[in-house]
Coordinates of C-alpha atoms and ligand atoms in Angstrom, one line a residue:
X1 CA 48.4 62.8 -2.3
X2 CA 47.4 63.2 -5.9
X3 CA 48.8 66.6 -5.6
X4 CA 49.0 68.9 -8.6
X5 CA 52.5 69.3 -9.7
X6 CA 52.5 72.3 -11.9
X7 CA 54.3 71.9 -15.1
X8 CA 52.6 74.4 -17.2
X9 CA 54.7 74.5 -20.2
X10 CA 52.1 74.2 -22.9
X11 CA 54.7 73.2 -25.5
X12 CA 55.0 69.8 -24.0
X13 CA 51.7 68.6 -22.9
X14 CA 49.0 67.6 -25.5
X15 CA 48.4 63.9 -25.6
X16 CA 46.5 61.8 -28.1
X17 CA 43.8 59.3 -27.1
X18 CA 46.4 56.7 -26.6
X19 CA 48.4 58.9 -24.3
X20 CA 51.0 59.9 -26.8
X21 CA 52.1 63.5 -26.9
X22 CA 50.7 65.1 -30.0
X23 CA 53.3 67.7 -30.9
X24 CA 51.5 68.6 -34.1
X25 CA 48.4 69.8 -32.2
X26 CA 50.4 71.8 -29.8
X27 CA 52.3 73.3 -32.7
X28 CA 49.0 74.3 -34.3
X29 CA 47.9 76.0 -31.1
X30 CA 51.2 77.8 -30.7
X31 CA 51.1 78.9 -34.3
X32 CA 47.5 80.2 -33.8
X33 CA 48.7 82.1 -30.7
X34 CA 51.6 83.7 -32.5
X35 CA 49.4 84.7 -35.4
X36 CA 46.6 86.3 -33.4
X37 CA 48.7 88.0 -30.6
X38 CA 50.0 91.0 -32.5
X39 CA 46.5 91.9 -33.8
X40 CA 44.6 91.8 -30.5
X41 CA 43.4 95.0 -28.9
X42 CA 45.6 96.1 -26.0
X43 CA 44.7 97.6 -22.6
X44 CA 46.8 98.6 -19.7
X45 CA 47.9 95.6 -17.6
X46 CA 47.8 95.3 -13.8
X47 CA 50.7 93.0 -13.2
X48 CA 51.9 92.8 -16.8
X49 CA 52.6 95.7 -19.0
X50 CA 49.4 95.2 -20.9
X51 CA 46.4 92.9 -21.3
X52 CA 45.0 91.7 -24.6
X53 CA 41.3 91.3 -25.5
X54 CA 40.5 87.9 -27.0
X55 CA 36.9 86.8 -27.7
X56 CA 35.7 89.7 -25.7
X57 CA 37.7 89.0 -22.6
X58 CA 40.8 90.7 -21.2
X59 CA 43.8 88.4 -20.6
X60 CA 47.5 88.5 -19.8
X61 CA 49.1 87.9 -23.2
X62 CA 51.2 85.0 -22.1
X63 CA 49.8 82.8 -19.3
X64 CA 46.0 83.5 -19.6
X65 CA 45.7 83.7 -23.4
X66 CA 47.9 80.6 -24.0
X67 CA 46.1 78.8 -21.3
X68 CA 42.7 79.6 -22.7
X69 CA 43.7 78.5 -26.2
X70 CA 45.1 75.3 -24.7
X71 CA 41.9 74.5 -22.9
X72 CA 39.8 75.3 -26.0
X73 CA 42.0 73.2 -28.3
X74 CA 43.1 70.3 -26.1
X75 CA 41.3 69.8 -22.8
X76 CA 39.4 66.5 -22.6
X77 CA 36.7 66.8 -20.0
X78 CA 35.3 63.8 -18.1
X79 CA 31.7 63.6 -16.9
X80 CA 33.1 63.2 -13.4
X81 CA 35.2 66.4 -13.5
X82 CA 34.5 69.0 -10.9
X83 CA 35.6 72.4 -12.0
X84 CA 35.8 75.4 -9.7
X85 CA 35.2 78.5 -11.7
X86 CA 36.1 82.0 -10.4
X87 CA 37.0 85.5 -11.3
X88 CA 40.4 86.3 -9.7
X89 CA 40.2 87.6 -6.1
X90 CA 36.6 86.3 -5.4
X91 CA 37.6 83.4 -3.1
X92 CA 39.4 80.9 -5.4
X93 CA 41.9 79.9 -2.7
X94 CA 39.3 79.3 -0.1
X95 CA 37.0 77.4 -2.4
X96 CA 39.9 75.2 -3.5
X97 CA 40.7 74.4 0.1
X98 CA 37.1 73.6 1.0
X99 CA 36.5 71.4 -2.0
X100 CA 39.7 69.6 -1.6
X101 CA 39.1 69.0 2.1
X102 CA 35.5 67.8 1.7
X103 CA 36.0 65.5 -1.3
X104 CA 39.1 63.9 0.3
X105 CA 37.8 63.9 3.9
X106 CA 38.0 60.1 4.4
X107 CA 41.6 60.0 3.0
X108 CA 43.3 62.5 5.3
X109 CA 43.2 63.2 9.0
X110 CA 42.9 66.8 10.2
X111 CA 46.3 66.7 12.0
X112 CA 48.4 65.7 9.1
X113 CA 46.3 67.1 6.3
X114 CA 48.0 68.1 3.0
X115 CA 46.4 71.5 3.3
X116 CA 48.7 72.1 6.4
X117 CA 51.8 71.8 4.2
X118 CA 50.5 72.7 0.7
X119 CA 48.9 75.9 -0.5
X120 CA 45.4 75.2 -1.8
X121 CA 46.6 76.1 -5.3
X122 CA 49.1 73.2 -5.1
X123 CA 46.3 70.7 -4.4
X124 CA 44.0 71.7 -7.2
X125 CA 45.3 72.7 -10.6
X126 CA 44.2 75.6 -12.9
X127 CA 43.2 74.3 -16.3
X128 CA 44.9 77.3 -17.8
X129 CA 48.2 76.2 -16.4
X130 CA 47.8 73.1 -18.6
X131 CA 49.3 70.6 -16.1
X132 CA 51.2 67.9 -17.8
X133 CA 49.7 65.0 -16.0
X134 CA 46.0 66.0 -16.1
X135 CA 45.2 62.9 -18.2
X136 CA 46.7 60.8 -15.5
X137 CA 44.6 62.2 -12.7
X138 CA 42.2 59.8 -11.2
X139 CA 38.5 60.6 -11.3
X140 CA 36.8 62.6 -10.0
X141 CA 39.3 65.3 -11.1
X142 CA 39.2 68.5 -9.1
X143 CA 40.1 71.3 -11.4
X144 CA 39.8 75.1 -11.5
X145 CA 39.6 77.8 -14.0
X146 CA 39.2 81.6 -14.4
X147 CA 37.9 81.2 -17.9
X148 CA 34.4 82.8 -18.5
X149 CA 31.6 80.3 -19.0
X150 CA 30.9 81.5 -22.6
X151 CA 34.5 80.8 -23.7
X152 CA 34.8 77.3 -22.4
X153 CA 34.8 74.6 -25.1
X154 CA 31.5 73.0 -25.9
X155 CA 32.8 69.8 -24.6
X156 CA 32.7 71.3 -21.1
X157 CA 29.4 73.1 -21.4
X158 CA 27.0 72.2 -24.2
X159 CA 27.4 68.5 -23.6
X160 CA 27.5 69.4 -19.9
X161 CA 30.3 67.1 -19.3
X162 CA 31.7 68.8 -16.2
X163 CA 30.1 70.1 -13.1
X164 CA 31.0 73.6 -11.9
X165 CA 31.1 75.4 -8.7
X166 CA 31.3 79.2 -9.1
X167 CA 31.9 81.8 -6.4
X168 CA 31.2 85.5 -6.8
X169 CA 32.0 88.5 -4.6
X170 CA 31.0 92.1 -4.2
X171 CA 32.8 93.9 -7.1
X172 CA 34.0 96.6 -4.7
X173 CA 35.9 94.0 -2.6
X174 CA 37.1 92.3 -5.8
X175 CA 38.5 95.6 -7.1
X176 CA 40.4 96.4 -3.9
X177 CA 41.7 92.9 -3.4
X178 CA 42.8 92.8 -7.0
X179 CA 44.5 96.2 -7.0
X180 CA 46.5 95.4 -3.9
X181 CA 47.4 91.9 -5.1
X182 CA 48.4 92.9 -8.6
X183 CA 50.6 95.8 -7.4
X184 CA 52.5 93.3 -5.3
X185 CA 53.2 91.2 -8.4
X186 CA 53.8 94.1 -10.7
X187 CA 57.4 94.1 -11.9
X188 CA 59.6 96.7 -10.3
X189 CA 60.4 98.4 -13.7
X190 CA 56.7 99.2 -14.1
X191 CA 55.3 102.0 -11.9
X192 CA 52.6 100.8 -9.5
X193 CA 49.0 101.2 -10.6
X194 CA 47.2 103.9 -8.6
X195 CA 43.8 103.1 -7.1
X196 CA 42.2 105.7 -9.4
X197 CA 43.7 104.0 -12.5
X198 CA 42.7 100.5 -11.3
X199 CA 39.2 101.7 -10.6
X200 CA 38.9 103.1 -14.2
X201 CA 40.2 100.0 -15.8
X202 CA 38.0 97.8 -13.7
X203 CA 34.9 99.9 -14.5
X204 CA 35.8 99.6 -18.2
X205 CA 36.1 95.9 -17.8
X206 CA 39.9 95.9 -18.4
X207 CA 41.1 93.5 -15.8
X208 CA 42.1 89.8 -15.9
X209 CA 39.2 87.8 -17.3
X210 CA 37.1 90.9 -17.2
X211 CA 34.7 92.5 -17.5
X212 CA 33.8 91.2 -14.1
X213 CA 30.1 91.5 -14.5
X214 CA 30.0 89.5 -17.7
X215 CA 32.0 86.8 -16.0
X216 CA 29.6 86.5 -13.1
X217 CA 26.5 86.7 -15.3
X218 CA 27.8 84.0 -17.6
X219 CA 27.9 81.5 -14.8
X220 CA 24.8 82.9 -13.1
X221 CA 22.7 82.4 -16.2
X222 CA 24.1 78.9 -16.8
X223 CA 23.4 78.0 -13.2
X224 CA 19.7 79.0 -13.6
X225 CA 19.5 76.9 -16.8
X226 CA 21.3 73.8 -15.4
X227 CA 21.3 74.0 -11.6
X228 CA 22.3 70.4 -11.4
X229 CA 25.5 71.2 -13.3
X230 CA 26.5 74.6 -11.8
X231 CA 26.4 75.5 -8.1
X232 CA 26.5 79.3 -7.7
X233 CA 27.9 80.6 -4.4
X234 CA 28.7 84.0 -2.9
X235 CA 31.8 84.8 -0.8
X236 CA 29.7 86.8 1.6
X237 CA 27.4 83.8 2.2
X238 CA 30.4 81.6 2.9
X239 CA 31.7 84.1 5.4
X240 CA 28.3 84.4 7.1
X241 CA 27.2 80.8 7.2
X242 CA 30.2 78.6 6.3
X243 CA 28.6 75.4 7.7
X244 CA 25.4 75.8 5.7
X245 CA 27.3 76.6 2.5
X246 CA 29.8 73.8 2.9
X247 CA 26.9 71.4 3.3
X248 CA 25.3 72.7 0.1
X249 CA 28.7 72.3 -1.6
X250 CA 28.9 68.7 -0.5
X251 CA 25.4 67.8 -1.5
X252 CA 26.1 69.3 -4.9
X253 CA 29.4 67.5 -5.3
X254 CA 27.7 64.2 -4.4
X255 CA 29.5 63.7 -1.1
X256 CA 26.8 64.6 1.4
X257 CA 27.8 64.4 5.1
X258 CA 26.4 61.4 6.9
X259 CA 24.6 61.9 10.3
X260 CA 27.6 60.3 12.0
X261 CA 30.0 62.8 10.3
X262 CA 27.8 65.7 11.3
X263 CA 27.5 64.5 14.9
X264 CA 31.3 64.1 15.0
X265 CA 31.8 67.7 13.9
X266 CA 33.5 66.9 10.6
X267 CA 31.9 69.9 8.8
X268 CA 33.2 72.2 11.6
X269 CA 36.6 70.6 11.3
X270 CA 36.7 71.3 7.5
X271 CA 35.5 74.9 7.9
X272 CA 38.2 75.4 10.6
X273 CA 41.0 73.8 8.6
X274 CA 40.1 76.0 5.6
X275 CA 39.5 79.2 7.5
X276 CA 41.5 82.3 6.8
X277 CA 42.7 82.4 10.3
X278 CA 44.2 78.9 10.0
X279 CA 45.5 78.9 6.4
X280 CA 47.0 82.3 6.6
X281 CA 49.1 81.5 9.6
X282 CA 50.6 78.2 8.3
X283 CA 54.3 78.2 7.6
X284 CA 53.8 77.0 4.0
X285 CA 51.5 80.0 3.3
X286 CA 53.9 82.4 4.8
X287 CA 57.2 81.5 3.2
X288 CA 56.6 79.2 0.1
X289 CA 55.6 80.1 -3.4
X290 CA 53.5 78.5 -6.1
X291 CA 54.6 78.1 -9.7
X292 CA 51.8 78.5 -12.2
X293 CA 53.9 78.8 -15.3
X294 CA 57.5 79.5 -16.3
X295 CA 57.0 83.2 -15.6
X296 CA 54.1 83.2 -13.1
X297 CA 55.4 82.3 -9.7
X298 CA 53.5 83.8 -6.7
X299 CA 54.4 84.0 -3.0
X300 CA 51.7 82.0 -1.2
X301 CA 51.3 84.8 1.4
X302 CA 49.8 87.0 -1.3
X303 CA 46.8 84.8 -1.5
X304 CA 45.9 85.7 2.1
X305 CA 45.4 89.4 2.9
X306 CA 42.4 90.2 5.2
X307 CA 39.7 87.8 4.1
X308 CA 36.9 90.2 5.1
X309 CA 33.7 91.4 3.7
X310 CA 33.5 95.1 3.1
X311 CA 37.1 96.1 3.3
X312 CA 36.5 98.3 0.3
X313 CA 35.3 100.9 2.8
X314 CA 38.9 101.5 3.8
X315 CA 39.9 102.4 0.3
X316 CA 37.1 103.6 -2.0
X317 CA 35.8 107.1 -2.1
X318 CA 32.0 107.8 -2.1
X319 CA 32.1 108.7 -5.8
X320 CA 33.9 105.4 -6.6
X321 CA 31.3 103.5 -4.6
X322 CA 28.4 105.2 -6.3
X323 CA 29.8 104.6 -9.8
X324 CA 30.6 101.0 -9.2
X325 CA 27.2 100.3 -7.6
X326 CA 25.5 102.0 -10.5
X327 CA 27.4 99.9 -13.1
X328 CA 26.5 96.8 -11.1
X329 CA 22.9 97.8 -10.9
X330 CA 22.7 98.3 -14.6
X331 CA 24.6 95.2 -15.5
X332 CA 22.6 92.9 -13.2
X333 CA 19.2 94.5 -14.0
X334 CA 16.7 91.8 -14.7
X335 CA 19.1 88.9 -14.0
X336 CA 17.7 88.1 -10.5
X337 CA 21.2 88.3 -9.1
X338 CA 22.3 90.7 -6.3
X339 CA 25.8 90.8 -4.8
X340 CA 26.3 90.2 -1.1
X341 CA 24.3 87.9 1.2
Ligands
A3P1 P1 41.2 90.1 0.4 O1 42.3 90.7 -0.5 O2 40.0 90.9 0.4 O3 41.7 89.8 1.8 P2 41.5 84.5 -4.6 O4 41.7 83.3 -3.8 O5 40.4 84.4 -5.6 O6 42.7 85.1 -5.2 O7 40.9 85.6 -3.6 C1 41.7 86.2 -2.6 C2 40.9 86.8 -1.6 O8 40.3 85.8 -0.8 C3 41.7 87.7 -0.7 O9 40.8 88.7 -0.2 C4 42.1 86.7 0.4 O10 42.5 87.3 1.6 C5 40.8 85.9 0.5 N1 41.0 84.6 1.2 C6 42.0 83.7 1.0 N2 41.8 82.6 1.7 C7 40.7 82.8 2.4 C8 40.0 82.0 3.4 N3 40.4 80.9 3.7 N4 38.8 82.5 3.9 C9 38.4 83.8 3.5 N5 39.0 84.5 2.6 C10 40.1 84.1 2.0

């Protein structure tokens, strides 16, 4: 398998056109990072002590900020790249699994599929993790990012070099999922974040890659302008009609299912393989962990909680719901986008 072997030490990875590591360029990025970091606005962090605001977006000071700067300075897109773009907790893991399974469906059987032994994040790298061997990946490269559309380098957007698949989710479910997830990863020496606190921060836009609404709208608007380059999906639609959405995904990616595949039930097999019920019960997703960077190592089981639509009802008060819905209404007004299916 062309599996992603995370080696996200940005100090070691920039290469020149002839494949040589260009330490000078890396040094420049690192110097830029060290220079700007102390002067960036700070907000309370969810799984780190604080977040920093850079180019209008809230990021963890180490992994996310460094990763963004690396992508902006060094990433060399290819016209065949397929990049999954998501805000954290909107369905990244699921989308990775589905994309990996569909694009590689002729390479692997369903009984010995890599997704049975590798967490989806291990099959498809985050750009921000600046994987060492990205240049060596065969085309089409399957990549992913949390970076907002407006912060991506021009080489990825203006020249429309890559194609993107974006997935959004009801902000109320994103908030709850994120709050529970981040508290699990929060270091013991920091007190857990209360729901009330997380709610306030989320409403103010202070959450990883937030504000959430700006993130969604960036990709939404771009998808309206260049629908051939950006497929915009909703978690709720995928839950409701997975077969329909997976076929849309495949058409967009340029791997449409043949009649023979459809009649053999290949689409159903992919949906079943990538389902929450299947992935969350696999040994690898219960006991192993994924290393995203030197300091960001996450137990795979944390990527699978309930996988439901509307679990916010268990946690949010009526006042919270009203306020979040109001913010969403105002932010999306005139955009043509509504959350949910
Ligand atoms: P919940 O916390 O609401 O259960 P991300 O992958 O972007 O981090 O998002 C995580 C959310 O997607 C979690 O939501 C998780 O349970 C859910 N999820 C993970 N795998 C899934 C799958 N195969 N199908 C549906 N939802 C899934």
